PDB file of C-alpha atoms and ligand atoms in Angstrom:
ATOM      1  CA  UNK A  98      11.935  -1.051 -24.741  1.00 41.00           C
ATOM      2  CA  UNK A  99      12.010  -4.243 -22.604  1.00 46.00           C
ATOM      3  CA  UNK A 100      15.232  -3.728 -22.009  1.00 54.00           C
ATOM      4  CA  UNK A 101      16.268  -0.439 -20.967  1.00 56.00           C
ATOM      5  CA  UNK A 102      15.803  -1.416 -17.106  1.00 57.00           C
ATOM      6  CA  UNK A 103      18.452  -4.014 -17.813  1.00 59.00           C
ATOM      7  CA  UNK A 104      20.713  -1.752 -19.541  1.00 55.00           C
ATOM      8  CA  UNK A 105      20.269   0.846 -16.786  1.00 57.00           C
ATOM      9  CA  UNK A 106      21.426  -1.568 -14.504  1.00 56.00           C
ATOM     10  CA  UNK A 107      24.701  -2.815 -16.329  1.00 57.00           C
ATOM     11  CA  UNK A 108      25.683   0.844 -16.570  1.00 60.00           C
ATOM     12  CA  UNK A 109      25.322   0.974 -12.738  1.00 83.00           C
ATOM     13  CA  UNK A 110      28.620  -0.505 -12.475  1.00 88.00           C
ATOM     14  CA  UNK A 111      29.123   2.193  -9.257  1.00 91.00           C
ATOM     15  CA  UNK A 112      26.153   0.942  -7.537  1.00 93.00           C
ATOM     16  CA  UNK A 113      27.522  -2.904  -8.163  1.00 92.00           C
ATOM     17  CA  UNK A 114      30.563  -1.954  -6.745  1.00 94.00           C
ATOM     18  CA  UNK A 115      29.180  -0.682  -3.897  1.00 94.00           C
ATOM     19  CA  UNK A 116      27.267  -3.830  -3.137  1.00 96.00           C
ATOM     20  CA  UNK A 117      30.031  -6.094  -3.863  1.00 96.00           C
ATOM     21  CA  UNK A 118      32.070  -4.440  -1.376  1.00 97.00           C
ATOM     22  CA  UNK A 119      29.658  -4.517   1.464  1.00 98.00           C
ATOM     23  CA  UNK A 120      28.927  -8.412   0.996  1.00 98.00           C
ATOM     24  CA  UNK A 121      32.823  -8.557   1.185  1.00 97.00           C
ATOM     25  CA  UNK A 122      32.975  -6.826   3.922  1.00 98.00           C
ATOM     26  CA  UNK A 123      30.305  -9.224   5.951  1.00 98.00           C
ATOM     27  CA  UNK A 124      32.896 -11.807   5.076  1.00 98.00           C
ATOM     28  CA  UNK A 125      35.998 -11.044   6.297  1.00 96.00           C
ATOM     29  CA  UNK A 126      35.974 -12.352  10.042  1.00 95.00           C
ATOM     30  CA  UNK A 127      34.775 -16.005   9.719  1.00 98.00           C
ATOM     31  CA  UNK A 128      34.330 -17.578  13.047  1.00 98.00           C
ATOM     32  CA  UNK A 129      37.370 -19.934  13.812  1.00 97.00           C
ATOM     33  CA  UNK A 130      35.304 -23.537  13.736  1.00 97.00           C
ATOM     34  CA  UNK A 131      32.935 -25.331  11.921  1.00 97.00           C
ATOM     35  CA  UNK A 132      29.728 -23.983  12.253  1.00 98.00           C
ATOM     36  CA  UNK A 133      28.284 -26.508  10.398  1.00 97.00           C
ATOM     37  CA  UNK A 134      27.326 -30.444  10.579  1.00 96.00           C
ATOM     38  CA  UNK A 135      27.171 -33.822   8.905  1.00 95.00           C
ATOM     39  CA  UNK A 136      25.879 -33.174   5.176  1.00 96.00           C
ATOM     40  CA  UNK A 137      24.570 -30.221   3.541  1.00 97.00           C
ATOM     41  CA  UNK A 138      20.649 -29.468   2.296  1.00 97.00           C
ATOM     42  CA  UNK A 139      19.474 -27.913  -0.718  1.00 97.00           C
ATOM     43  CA  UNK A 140      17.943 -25.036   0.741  1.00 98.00           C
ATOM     44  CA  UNK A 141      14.410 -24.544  -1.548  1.00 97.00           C
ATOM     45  CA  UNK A 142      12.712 -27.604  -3.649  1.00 94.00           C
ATOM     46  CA  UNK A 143      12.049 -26.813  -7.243  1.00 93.00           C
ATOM     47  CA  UNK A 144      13.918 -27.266 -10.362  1.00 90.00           C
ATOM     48  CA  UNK A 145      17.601 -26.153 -11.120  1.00 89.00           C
ATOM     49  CA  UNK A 146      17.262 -23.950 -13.522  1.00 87.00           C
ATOM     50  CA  UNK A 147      20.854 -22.582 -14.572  1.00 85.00           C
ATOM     51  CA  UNK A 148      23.978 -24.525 -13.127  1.00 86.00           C
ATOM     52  CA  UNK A 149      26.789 -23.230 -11.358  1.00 90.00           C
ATOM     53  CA  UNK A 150      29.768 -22.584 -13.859  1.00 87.00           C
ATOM     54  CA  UNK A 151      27.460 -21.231 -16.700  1.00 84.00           C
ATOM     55  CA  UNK A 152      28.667 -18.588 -18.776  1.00 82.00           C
ATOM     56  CA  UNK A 153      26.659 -16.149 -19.178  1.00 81.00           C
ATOM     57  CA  UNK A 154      25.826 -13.180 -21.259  1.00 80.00           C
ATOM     58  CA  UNK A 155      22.815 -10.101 -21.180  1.00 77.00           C
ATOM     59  CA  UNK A 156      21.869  -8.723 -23.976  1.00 80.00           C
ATOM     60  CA  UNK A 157      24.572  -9.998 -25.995  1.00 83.00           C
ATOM     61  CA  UNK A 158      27.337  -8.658 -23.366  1.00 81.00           C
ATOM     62  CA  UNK A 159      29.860 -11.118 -21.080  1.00 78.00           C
ATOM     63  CA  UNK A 160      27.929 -11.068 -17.941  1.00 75.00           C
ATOM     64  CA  UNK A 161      30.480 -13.639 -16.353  1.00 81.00           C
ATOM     65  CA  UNK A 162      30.479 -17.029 -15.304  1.00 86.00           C
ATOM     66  CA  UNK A 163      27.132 -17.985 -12.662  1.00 91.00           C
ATOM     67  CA  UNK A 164      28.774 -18.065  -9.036  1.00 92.00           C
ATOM     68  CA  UNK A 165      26.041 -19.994  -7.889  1.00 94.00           C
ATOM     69  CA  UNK A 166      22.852 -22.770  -8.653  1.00 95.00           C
ATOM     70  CA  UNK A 167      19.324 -21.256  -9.328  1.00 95.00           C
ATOM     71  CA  UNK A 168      16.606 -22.941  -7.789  1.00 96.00           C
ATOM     72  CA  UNK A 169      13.038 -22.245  -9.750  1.00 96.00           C
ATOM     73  CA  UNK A 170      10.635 -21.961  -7.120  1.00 96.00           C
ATOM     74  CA  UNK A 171       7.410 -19.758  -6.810  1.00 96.00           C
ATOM     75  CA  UNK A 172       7.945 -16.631  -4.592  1.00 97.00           C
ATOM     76  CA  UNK A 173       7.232 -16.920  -1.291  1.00 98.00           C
ATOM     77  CA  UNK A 174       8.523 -20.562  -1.286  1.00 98.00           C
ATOM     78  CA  UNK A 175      10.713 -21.139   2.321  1.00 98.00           C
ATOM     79  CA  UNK A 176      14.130 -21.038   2.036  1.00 98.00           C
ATOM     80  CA  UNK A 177      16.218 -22.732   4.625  1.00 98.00           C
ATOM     81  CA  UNK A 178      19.991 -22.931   5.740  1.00 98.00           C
ATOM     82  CA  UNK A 179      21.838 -24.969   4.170  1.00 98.00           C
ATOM     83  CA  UNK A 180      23.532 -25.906   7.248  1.00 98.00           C
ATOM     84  CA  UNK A 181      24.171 -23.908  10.907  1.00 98.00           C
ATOM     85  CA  UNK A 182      25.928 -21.158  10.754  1.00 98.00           C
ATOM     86  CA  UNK A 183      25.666 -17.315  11.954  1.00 98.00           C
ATOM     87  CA  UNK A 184      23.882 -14.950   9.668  1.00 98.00           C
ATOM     88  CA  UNK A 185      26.791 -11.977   8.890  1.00 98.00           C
ATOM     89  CA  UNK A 186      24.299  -9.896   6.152  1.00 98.00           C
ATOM     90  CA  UNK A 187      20.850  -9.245   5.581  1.00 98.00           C
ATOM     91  CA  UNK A 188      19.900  -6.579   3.651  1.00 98.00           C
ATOM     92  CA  UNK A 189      18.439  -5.128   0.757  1.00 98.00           C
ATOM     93  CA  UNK A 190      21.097  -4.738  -1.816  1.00 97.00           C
ATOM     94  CA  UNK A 191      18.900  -3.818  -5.494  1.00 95.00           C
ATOM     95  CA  UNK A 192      21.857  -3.325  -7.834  1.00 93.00           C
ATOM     96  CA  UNK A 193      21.896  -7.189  -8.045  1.00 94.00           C
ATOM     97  CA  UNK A 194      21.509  -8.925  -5.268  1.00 97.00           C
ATOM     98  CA  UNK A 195      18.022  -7.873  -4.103  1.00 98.00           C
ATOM     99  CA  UNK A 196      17.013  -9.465  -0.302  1.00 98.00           C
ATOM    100  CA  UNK A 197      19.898 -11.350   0.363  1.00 98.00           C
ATOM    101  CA  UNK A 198      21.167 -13.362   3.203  1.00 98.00           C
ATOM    102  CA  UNK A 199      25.102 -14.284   4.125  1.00 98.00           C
ATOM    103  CA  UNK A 200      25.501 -17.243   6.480  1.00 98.00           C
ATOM    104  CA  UNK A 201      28.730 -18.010   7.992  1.00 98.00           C
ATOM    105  CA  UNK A 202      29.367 -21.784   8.569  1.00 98.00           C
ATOM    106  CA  UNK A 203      33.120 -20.965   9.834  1.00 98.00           C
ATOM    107  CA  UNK A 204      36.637 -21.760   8.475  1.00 97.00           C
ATOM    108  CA  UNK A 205      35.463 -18.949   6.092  1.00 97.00           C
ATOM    109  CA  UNK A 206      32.736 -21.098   4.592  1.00 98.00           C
ATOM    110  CA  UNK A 207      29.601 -18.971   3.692  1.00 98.00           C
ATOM    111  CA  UNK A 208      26.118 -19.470   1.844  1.00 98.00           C
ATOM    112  CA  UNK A 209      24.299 -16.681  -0.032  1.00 98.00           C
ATOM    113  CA  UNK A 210      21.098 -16.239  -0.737  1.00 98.00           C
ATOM    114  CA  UNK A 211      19.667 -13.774  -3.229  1.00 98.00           C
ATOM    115  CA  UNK A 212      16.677 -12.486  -4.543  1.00 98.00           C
ATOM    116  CA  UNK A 213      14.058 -13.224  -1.714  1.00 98.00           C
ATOM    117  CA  UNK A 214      11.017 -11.648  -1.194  1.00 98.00           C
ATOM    118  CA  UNK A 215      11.450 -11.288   2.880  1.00 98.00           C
ATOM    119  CA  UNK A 216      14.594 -11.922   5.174  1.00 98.00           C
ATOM    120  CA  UNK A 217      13.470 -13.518   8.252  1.00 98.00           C
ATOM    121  CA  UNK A 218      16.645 -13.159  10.378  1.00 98.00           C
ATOM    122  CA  UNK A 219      18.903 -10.666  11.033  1.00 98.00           C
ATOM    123  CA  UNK A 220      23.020 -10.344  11.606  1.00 98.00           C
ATOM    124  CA  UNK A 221      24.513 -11.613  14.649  1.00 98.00           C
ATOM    125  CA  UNK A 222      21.917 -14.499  14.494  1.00 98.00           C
ATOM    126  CA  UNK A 223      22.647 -18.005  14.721  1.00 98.00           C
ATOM    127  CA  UNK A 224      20.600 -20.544  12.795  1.00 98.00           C
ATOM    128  CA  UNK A 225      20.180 -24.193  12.700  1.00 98.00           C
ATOM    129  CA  UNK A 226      20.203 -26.666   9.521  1.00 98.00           C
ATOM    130  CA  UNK A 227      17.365 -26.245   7.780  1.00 98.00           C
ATOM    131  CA  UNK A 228      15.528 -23.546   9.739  1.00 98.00           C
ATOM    132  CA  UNK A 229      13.701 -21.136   7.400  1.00 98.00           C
ATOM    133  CA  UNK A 230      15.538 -18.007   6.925  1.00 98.00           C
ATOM    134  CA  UNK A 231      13.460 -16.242   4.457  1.00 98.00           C
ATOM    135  CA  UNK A 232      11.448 -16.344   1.603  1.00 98.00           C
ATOM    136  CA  UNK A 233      11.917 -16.891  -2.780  1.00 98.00           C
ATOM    137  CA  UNK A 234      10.998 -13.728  -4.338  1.00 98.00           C
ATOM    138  CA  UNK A 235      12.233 -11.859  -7.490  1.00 97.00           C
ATOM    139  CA  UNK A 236      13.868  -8.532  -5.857  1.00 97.00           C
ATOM    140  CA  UNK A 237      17.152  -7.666  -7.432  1.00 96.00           C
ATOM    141  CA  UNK A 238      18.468  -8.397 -11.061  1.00 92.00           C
ATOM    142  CA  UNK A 239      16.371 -10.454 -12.154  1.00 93.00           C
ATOM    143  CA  UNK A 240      13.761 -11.665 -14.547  1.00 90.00           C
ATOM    144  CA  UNK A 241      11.489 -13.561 -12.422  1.00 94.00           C
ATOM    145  CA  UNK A 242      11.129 -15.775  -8.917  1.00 96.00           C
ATOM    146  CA  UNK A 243      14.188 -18.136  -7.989  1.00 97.00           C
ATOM    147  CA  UNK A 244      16.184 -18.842  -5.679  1.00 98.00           C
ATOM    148  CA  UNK A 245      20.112 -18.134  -6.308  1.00 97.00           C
ATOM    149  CA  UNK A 246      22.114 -19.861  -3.828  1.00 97.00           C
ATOM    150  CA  UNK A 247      25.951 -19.350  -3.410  1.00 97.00           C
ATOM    151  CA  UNK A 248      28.334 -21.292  -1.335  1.00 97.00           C
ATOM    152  CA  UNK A 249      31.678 -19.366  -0.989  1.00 97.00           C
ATOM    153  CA  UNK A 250      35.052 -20.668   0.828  1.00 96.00           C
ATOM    154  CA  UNK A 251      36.565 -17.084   1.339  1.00 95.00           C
ATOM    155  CA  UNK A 252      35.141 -15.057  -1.522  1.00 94.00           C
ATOM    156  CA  UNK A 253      35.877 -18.354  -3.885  1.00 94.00           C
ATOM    157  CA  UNK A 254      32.777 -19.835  -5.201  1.00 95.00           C
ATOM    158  CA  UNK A 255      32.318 -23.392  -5.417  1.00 94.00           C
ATOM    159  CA  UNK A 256      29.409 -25.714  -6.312  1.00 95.00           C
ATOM    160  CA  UNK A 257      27.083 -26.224  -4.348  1.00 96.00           C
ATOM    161  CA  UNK A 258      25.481 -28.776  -5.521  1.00 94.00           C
ATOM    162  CA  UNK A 259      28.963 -30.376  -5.283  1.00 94.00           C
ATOM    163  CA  UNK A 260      28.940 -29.802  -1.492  1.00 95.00           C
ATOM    164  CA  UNK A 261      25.288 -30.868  -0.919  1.00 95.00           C
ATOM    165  CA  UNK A 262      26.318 -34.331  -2.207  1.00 95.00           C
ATOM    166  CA  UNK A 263      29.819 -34.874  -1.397  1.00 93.00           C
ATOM    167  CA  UNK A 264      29.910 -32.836   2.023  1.00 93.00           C
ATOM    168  CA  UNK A 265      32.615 -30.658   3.386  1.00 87.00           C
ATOM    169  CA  UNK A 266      35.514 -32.487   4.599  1.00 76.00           C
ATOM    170  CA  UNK A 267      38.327 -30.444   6.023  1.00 64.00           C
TER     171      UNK A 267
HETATM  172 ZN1   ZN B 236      21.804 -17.291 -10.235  1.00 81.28          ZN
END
């Protein structure tokens, strides 16, 4: 019954919610600037392993479209901001998200980061391009160590591997 832990989890559509609403609710008072600088960096090195856009289904059910890239890398692997920002979330959120970290760039521009093994800031900080904010891991929904990375303009995703070679021009 490999899969009973994943159906368990679909059914917690309550506890989804839930989680949904608090990373929302990180996101709702973007600082007024840009936060950010000059281009942006793919936070972890490995292989992309399922592109943003991807439609997606579990066990044969619409699990919607993949709101961000995943990164393959082996856990404990450093993950780094994508670019500065202030850190709005991080917390433990196992309906889905696992260890996950919300950093605001400003002019409502955020990066997510999900499924790490350790979060090595903690809200209200501010961090630099490329500093090391935590660590890969495979906490959360998932079936085994990556990194999946989210860059959000309000609570719209967008690519971003799009923004890591084109840049954010405003
Ligand atoms: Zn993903």
């Amino acid at each position: 019954m490999k899969n009973r832990a994943t159906a368990a989890k679909m059914n917690n559509k309550g506890a989804l919610r839930a989680e949904k609403l608090l990373v929302q609710s990180k996101m709702k008072n973007s600082y007024g600037a840009p936060l950010w600088s000059g281009s942006w960096i793919t936070p972890t090195r490995g292989a992309a392993t399922s592109a943003y856009g991807r439609r997606r289904y579990v066990n044969g059910k619409w699990w919607g479209q993949h709101n961000g890239a995943d990164i393959k890398a082996p856990g404990g692997a450093p993950v780094l901001a994508t670019n500065g920002g202030r850190v709005v979330l991080s917390a433990y959120l196992p309906a889905l998200r696992g260890n996950c970290i919300v950093v605001d760039h400003g002019c409502n521009v955020f990066s997510l980061y999900m499924h790490l093994s350790k979060r090595e800031v903690s809200e209200g900080q501010s961090v630099a391009k490329g500093q090391r904010i935590g660590l890969v891991g495979a906490t959360g929904f998932v079936t085994g160590a990556h990194l999946h990375w989210e860059v959000r303009v309000g609570w719209e995703p967008v690519d971003p591997n799009r923004i890591v070679a084109r840049g954010l021009q405003f």
